[in-house]
PDB file of C-alpha atoms in Angstrom:
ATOM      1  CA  UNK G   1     -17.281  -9.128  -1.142  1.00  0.00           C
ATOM      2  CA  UNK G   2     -15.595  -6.284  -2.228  1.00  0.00           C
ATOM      3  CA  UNK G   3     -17.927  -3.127  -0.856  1.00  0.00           C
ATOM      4  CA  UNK G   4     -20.541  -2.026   0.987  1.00  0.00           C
ATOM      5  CA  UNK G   5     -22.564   0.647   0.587  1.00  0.00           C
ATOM      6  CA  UNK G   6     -24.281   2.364   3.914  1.00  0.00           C
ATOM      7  CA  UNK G   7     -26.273   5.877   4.452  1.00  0.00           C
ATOM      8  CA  UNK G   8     -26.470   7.959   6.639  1.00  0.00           C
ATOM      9  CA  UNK G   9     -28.074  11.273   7.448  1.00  0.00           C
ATOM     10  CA  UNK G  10     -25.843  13.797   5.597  1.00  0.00           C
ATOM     11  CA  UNK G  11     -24.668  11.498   3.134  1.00  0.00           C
ATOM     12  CA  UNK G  12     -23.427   7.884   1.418  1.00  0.00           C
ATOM     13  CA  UNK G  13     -20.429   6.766   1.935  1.00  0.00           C
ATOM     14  CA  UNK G  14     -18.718   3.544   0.198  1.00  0.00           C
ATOM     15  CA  UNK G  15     -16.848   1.392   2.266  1.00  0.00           C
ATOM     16  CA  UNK G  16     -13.711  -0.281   0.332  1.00  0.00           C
ATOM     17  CA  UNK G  17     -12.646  -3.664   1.432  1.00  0.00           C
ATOM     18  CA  UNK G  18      -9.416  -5.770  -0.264  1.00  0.00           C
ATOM     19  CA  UNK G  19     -10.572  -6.191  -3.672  1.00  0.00           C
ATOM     20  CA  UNK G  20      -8.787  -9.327  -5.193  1.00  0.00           C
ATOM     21  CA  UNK G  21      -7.015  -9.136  -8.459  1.00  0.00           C
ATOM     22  CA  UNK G  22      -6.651 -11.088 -11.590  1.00  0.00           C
ATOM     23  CA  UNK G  23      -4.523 -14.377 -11.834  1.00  0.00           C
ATOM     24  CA  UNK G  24      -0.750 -13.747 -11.950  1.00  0.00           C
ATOM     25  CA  UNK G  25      -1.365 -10.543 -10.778  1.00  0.00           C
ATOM     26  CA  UNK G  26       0.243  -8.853  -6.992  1.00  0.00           C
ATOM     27  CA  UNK G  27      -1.110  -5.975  -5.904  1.00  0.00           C
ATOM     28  CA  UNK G  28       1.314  -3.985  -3.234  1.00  0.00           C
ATOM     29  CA  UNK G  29      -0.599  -1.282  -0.945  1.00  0.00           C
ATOM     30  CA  UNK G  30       1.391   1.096   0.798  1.00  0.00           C
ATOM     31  CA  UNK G  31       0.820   3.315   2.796  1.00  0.00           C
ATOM     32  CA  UNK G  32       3.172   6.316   5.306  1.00  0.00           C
ATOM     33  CA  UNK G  33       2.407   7.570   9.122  1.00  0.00           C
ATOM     34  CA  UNK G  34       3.524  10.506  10.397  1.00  0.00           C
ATOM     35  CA  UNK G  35       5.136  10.491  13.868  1.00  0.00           C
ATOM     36  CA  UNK G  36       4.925  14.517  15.250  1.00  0.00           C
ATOM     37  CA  UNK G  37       6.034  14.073  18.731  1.00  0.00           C
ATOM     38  CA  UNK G  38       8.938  11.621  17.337  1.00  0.00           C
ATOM     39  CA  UNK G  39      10.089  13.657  13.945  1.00  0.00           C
ATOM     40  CA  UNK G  40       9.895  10.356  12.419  1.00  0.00           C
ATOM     41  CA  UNK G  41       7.804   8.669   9.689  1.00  0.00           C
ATOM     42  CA  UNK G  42       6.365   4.947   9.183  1.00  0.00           C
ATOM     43  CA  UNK G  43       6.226   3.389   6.047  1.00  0.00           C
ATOM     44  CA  UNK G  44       4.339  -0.051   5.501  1.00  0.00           C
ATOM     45  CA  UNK G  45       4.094  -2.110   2.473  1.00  0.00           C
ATOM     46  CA  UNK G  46       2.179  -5.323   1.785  1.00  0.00           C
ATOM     47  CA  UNK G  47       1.844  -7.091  -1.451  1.00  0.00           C
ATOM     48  CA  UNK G  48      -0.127 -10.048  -1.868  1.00  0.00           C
ATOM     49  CA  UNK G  49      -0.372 -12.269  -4.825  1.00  0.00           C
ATOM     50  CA  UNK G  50      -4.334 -13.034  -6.791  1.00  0.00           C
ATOM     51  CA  UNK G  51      -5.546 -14.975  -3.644  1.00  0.00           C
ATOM     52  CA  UNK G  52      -4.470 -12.654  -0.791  1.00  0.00           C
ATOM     53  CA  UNK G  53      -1.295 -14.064   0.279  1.00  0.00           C
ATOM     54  CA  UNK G  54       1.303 -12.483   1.421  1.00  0.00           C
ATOM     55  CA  UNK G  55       4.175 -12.520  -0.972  1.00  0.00           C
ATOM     56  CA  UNK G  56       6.073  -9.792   1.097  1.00  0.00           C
ATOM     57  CA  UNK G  57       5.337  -6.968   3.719  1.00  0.00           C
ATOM     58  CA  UNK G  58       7.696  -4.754   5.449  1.00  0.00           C
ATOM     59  CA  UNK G  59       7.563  -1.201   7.699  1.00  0.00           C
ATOM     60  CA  UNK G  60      10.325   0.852   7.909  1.00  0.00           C
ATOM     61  CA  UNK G  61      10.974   3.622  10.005  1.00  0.00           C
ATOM     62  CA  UNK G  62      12.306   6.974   8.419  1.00  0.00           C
ATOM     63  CA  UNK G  63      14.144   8.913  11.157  1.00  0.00           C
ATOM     64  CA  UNK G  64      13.430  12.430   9.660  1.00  0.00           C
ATOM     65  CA  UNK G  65      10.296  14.269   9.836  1.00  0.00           C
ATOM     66  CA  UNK G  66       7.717  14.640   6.592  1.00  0.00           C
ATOM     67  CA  UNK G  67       4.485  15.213   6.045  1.00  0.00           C
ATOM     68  CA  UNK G  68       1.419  13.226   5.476  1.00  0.00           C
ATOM     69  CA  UNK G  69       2.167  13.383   1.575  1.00  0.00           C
ATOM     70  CA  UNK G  70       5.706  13.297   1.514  1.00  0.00           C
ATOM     71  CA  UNK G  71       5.651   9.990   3.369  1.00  0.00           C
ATOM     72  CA  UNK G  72       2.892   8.569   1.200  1.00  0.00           C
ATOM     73  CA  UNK G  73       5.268   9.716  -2.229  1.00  0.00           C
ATOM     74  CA  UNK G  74       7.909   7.774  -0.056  1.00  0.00           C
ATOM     75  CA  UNK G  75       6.077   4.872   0.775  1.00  0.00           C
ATOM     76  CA  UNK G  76       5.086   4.684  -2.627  1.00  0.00           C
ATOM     77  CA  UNK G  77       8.646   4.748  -3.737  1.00  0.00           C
ATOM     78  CA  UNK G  78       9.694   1.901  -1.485  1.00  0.00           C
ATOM     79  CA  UNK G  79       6.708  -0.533  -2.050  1.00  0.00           C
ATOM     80  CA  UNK G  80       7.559  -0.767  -6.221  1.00  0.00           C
ATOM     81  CA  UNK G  81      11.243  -1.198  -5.576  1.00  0.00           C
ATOM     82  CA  UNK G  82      10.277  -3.704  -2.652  1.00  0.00           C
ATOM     83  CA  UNK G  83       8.143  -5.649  -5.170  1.00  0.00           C
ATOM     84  CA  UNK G  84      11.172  -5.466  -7.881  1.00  0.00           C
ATOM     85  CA  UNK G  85      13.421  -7.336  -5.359  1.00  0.00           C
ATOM     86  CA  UNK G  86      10.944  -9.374  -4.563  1.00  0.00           C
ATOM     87  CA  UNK G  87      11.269 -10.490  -8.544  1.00  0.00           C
ATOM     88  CA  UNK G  88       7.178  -9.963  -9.355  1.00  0.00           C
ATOM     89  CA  UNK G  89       6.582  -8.322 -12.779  1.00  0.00           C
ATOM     90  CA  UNK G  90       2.977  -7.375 -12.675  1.00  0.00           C
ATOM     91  CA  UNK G  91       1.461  -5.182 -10.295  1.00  0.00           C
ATOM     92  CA  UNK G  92      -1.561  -3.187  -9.084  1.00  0.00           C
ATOM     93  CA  UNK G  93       0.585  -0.416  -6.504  1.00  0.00           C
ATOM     94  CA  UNK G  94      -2.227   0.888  -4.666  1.00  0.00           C
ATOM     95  CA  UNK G  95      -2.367   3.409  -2.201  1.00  0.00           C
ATOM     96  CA  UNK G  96      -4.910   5.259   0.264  1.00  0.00           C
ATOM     97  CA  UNK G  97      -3.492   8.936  -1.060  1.00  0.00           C
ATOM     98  CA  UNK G  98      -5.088   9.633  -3.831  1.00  0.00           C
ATOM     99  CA  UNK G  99      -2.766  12.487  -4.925  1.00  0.00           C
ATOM    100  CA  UNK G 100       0.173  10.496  -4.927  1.00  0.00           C
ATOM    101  CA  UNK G 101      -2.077   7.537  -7.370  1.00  0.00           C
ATOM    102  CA  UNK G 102      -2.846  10.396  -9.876  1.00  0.00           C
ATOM    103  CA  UNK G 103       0.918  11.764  -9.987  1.00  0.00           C
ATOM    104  CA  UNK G 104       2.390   8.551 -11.082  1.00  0.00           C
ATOM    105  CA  UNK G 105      -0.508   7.494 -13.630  1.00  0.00           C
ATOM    106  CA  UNK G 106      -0.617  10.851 -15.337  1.00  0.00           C
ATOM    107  CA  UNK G 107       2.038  13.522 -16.788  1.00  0.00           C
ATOM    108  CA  UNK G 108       1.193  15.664 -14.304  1.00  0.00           C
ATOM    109  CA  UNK G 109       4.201  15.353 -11.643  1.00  0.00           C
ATOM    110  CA  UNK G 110       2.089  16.276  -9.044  1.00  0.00           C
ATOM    111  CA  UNK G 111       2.970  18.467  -5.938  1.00  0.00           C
ATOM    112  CA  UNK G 112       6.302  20.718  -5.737  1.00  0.00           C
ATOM    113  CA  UNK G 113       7.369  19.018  -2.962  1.00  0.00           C
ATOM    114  CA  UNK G 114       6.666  15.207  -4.050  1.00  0.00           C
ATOM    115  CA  UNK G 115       8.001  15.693  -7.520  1.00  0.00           C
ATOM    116  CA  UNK G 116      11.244  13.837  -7.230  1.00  0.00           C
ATOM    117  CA  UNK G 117      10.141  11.171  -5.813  1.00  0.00           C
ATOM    118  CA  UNK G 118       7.458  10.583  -8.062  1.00  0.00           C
ATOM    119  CA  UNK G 119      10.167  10.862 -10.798  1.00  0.00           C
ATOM    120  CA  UNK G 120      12.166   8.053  -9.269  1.00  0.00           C
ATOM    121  CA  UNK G 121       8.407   5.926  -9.104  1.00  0.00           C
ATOM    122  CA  UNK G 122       8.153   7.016 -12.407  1.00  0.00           C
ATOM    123  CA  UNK G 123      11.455   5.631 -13.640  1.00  0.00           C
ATOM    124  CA  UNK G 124      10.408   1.950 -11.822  1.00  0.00           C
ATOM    125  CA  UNK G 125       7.449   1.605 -13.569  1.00  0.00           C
ATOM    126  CA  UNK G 126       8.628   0.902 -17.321  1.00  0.00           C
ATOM    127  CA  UNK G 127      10.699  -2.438 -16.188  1.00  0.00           C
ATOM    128  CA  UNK G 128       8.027  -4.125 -15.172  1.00  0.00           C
ATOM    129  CA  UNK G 129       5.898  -5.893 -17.657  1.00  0.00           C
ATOM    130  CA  UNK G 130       2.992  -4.560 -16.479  1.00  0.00           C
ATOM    131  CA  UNK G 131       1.311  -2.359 -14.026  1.00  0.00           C
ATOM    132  CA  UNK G 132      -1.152   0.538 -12.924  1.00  0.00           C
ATOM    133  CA  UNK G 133      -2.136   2.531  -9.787  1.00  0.00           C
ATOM    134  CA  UNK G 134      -5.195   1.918  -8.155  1.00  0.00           C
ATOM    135  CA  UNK G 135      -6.622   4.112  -5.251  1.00  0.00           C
ATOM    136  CA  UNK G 136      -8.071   2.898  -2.290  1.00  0.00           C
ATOM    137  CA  UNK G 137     -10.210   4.584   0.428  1.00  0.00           C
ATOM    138  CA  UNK G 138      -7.820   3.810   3.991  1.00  0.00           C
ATOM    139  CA  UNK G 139     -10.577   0.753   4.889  1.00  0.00           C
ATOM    140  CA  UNK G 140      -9.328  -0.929   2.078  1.00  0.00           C
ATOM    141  CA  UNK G 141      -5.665  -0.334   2.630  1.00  0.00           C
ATOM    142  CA  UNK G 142      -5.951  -1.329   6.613  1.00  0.00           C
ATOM    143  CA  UNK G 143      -2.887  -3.960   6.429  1.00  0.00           C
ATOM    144  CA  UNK G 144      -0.735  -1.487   5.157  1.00  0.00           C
ATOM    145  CA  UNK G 145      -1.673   1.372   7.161  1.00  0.00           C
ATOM    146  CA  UNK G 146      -1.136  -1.198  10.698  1.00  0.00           C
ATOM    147  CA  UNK G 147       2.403  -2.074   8.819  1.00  0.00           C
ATOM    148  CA  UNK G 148       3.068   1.725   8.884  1.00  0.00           C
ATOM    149  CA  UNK G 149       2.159   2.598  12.565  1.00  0.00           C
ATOM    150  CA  UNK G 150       4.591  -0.751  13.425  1.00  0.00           C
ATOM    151  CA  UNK G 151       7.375   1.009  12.304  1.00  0.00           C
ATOM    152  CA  UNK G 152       7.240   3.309  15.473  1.00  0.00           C
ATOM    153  CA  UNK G 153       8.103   0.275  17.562  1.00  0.00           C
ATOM    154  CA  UNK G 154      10.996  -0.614  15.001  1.00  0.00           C
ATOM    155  CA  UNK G 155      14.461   1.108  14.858  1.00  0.00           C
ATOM    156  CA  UNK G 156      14.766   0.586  11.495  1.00  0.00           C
ATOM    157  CA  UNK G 157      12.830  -2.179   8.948  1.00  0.00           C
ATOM    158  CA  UNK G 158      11.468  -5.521   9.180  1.00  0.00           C
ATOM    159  CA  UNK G 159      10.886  -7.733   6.311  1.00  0.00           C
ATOM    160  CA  UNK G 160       8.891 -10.736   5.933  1.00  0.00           C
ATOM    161  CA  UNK G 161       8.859 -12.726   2.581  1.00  0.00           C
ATOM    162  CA  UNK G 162       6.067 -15.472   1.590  1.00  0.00           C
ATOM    163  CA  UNK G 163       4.946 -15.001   5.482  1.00  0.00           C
ATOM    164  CA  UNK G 164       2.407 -13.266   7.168  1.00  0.00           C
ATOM    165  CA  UNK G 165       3.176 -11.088  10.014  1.00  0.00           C
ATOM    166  CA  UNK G 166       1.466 -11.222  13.207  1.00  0.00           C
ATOM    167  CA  UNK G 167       0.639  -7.789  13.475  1.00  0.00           C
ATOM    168  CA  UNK G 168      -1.791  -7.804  10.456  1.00  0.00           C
ATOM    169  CA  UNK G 169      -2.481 -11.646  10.459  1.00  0.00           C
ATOM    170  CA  UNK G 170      -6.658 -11.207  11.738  1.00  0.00           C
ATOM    171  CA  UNK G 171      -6.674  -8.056   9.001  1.00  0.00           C
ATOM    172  CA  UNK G 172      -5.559 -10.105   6.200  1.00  0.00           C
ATOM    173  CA  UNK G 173      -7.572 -12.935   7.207  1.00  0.00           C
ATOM    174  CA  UNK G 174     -10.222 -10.607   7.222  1.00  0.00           C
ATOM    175  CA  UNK G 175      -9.672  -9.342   4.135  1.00  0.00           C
ATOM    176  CA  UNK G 176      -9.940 -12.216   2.210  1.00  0.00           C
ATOM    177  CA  UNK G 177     -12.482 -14.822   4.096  1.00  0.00           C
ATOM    178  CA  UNK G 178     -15.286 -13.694   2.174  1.00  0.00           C
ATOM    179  CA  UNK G 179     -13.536 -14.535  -1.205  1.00  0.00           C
ATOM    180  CA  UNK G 180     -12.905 -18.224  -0.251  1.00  0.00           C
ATOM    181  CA  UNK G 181      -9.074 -17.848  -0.065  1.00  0.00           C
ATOM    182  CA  UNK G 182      -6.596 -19.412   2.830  1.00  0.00           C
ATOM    183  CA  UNK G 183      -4.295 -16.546   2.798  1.00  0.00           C
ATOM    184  CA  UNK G 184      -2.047 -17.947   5.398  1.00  0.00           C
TER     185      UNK G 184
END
């Protein structure tokens, strides 16, 4: 099940779930939290292969202050070089800022202040044999987003490989129940 679809009394609203991907395929989400009353940012990352496994996830902390788009050009950034090293070649990088999607699939560079980054992004994207950008409303980006707020109880970055961590284990499982997948 990849959506619902639910009213209200001012108006309809879709709600985006993990949306699986074709074979051979990984998808990374990312996503960034800001930390105000720290000066410090989160950054989470989880890519998962055509069934919902976890191929890799990580959150990393950033000890400077940015804001809300800055750290989603950042997480960006860091989730397509995380799935280089990780050695996949296709990918769907999708993301819950939908500014930050449209900067790195057009020629627009976006925002003043996220440019360079989404020039480095930018300069990823032709070695791998295929990709795209895909955006995704934050319910459908939920094990990335918990991957970013872990970072504030991190001093630096965790990294799992081919391993599901803990604190998104029920959201992944979640994710992916209604597709008949084992994603642990």
């Amino acid at each position: 099940m990849a959506w619902f679809l639910w009213n209200n009394r001012n108006a309809s609203h879709v709600l985006t779930l993990w949306k699986p991907l074709p074979p051979s395929r990984y998808k990374t989400n990312v996503d960034g939290a800001v930390f105000k009353e720290r000066g410090q940012c989160g950054i989470g990352v989880v890519v998962r292969n055509d069934k919902g496994q976890i191929m890799g996830a990580l959150s990393k902390t950033l000890p400077y202050p940015l804001g809300a788009l800055d750290a989603e050009a950042k997480a960006t950034e860091i989730g397509i070089i995380f799935s280089w090293e990780l050695g996949l070649r296709e990918i769907i990088l999708e993301g819950d800022f939908q500014i930050v999607m449209n900067a790195i699939a057009s020629h627009d560079p976006g925002p003043i202040q996220i440019q360079q980054l989404v020039t480095s992004i930018k300069s990823w994207v032709p070695k791998f044999r295929a990709w795209k950008t895909s955006f995704t409303r934050r319910e459908g980006n939920k094990a990335a987003h918990l991957k970013a707020k872990h970072a504030k109880l991190i001093s630096e970055c965790t990294i799992w490989v081919e391993d599901t961590p803990p604190i998104i284990m029920s959201q992944v499982l979640n994710d992916v129940t209604d597709l008949g997948f084992s994603p642990v």
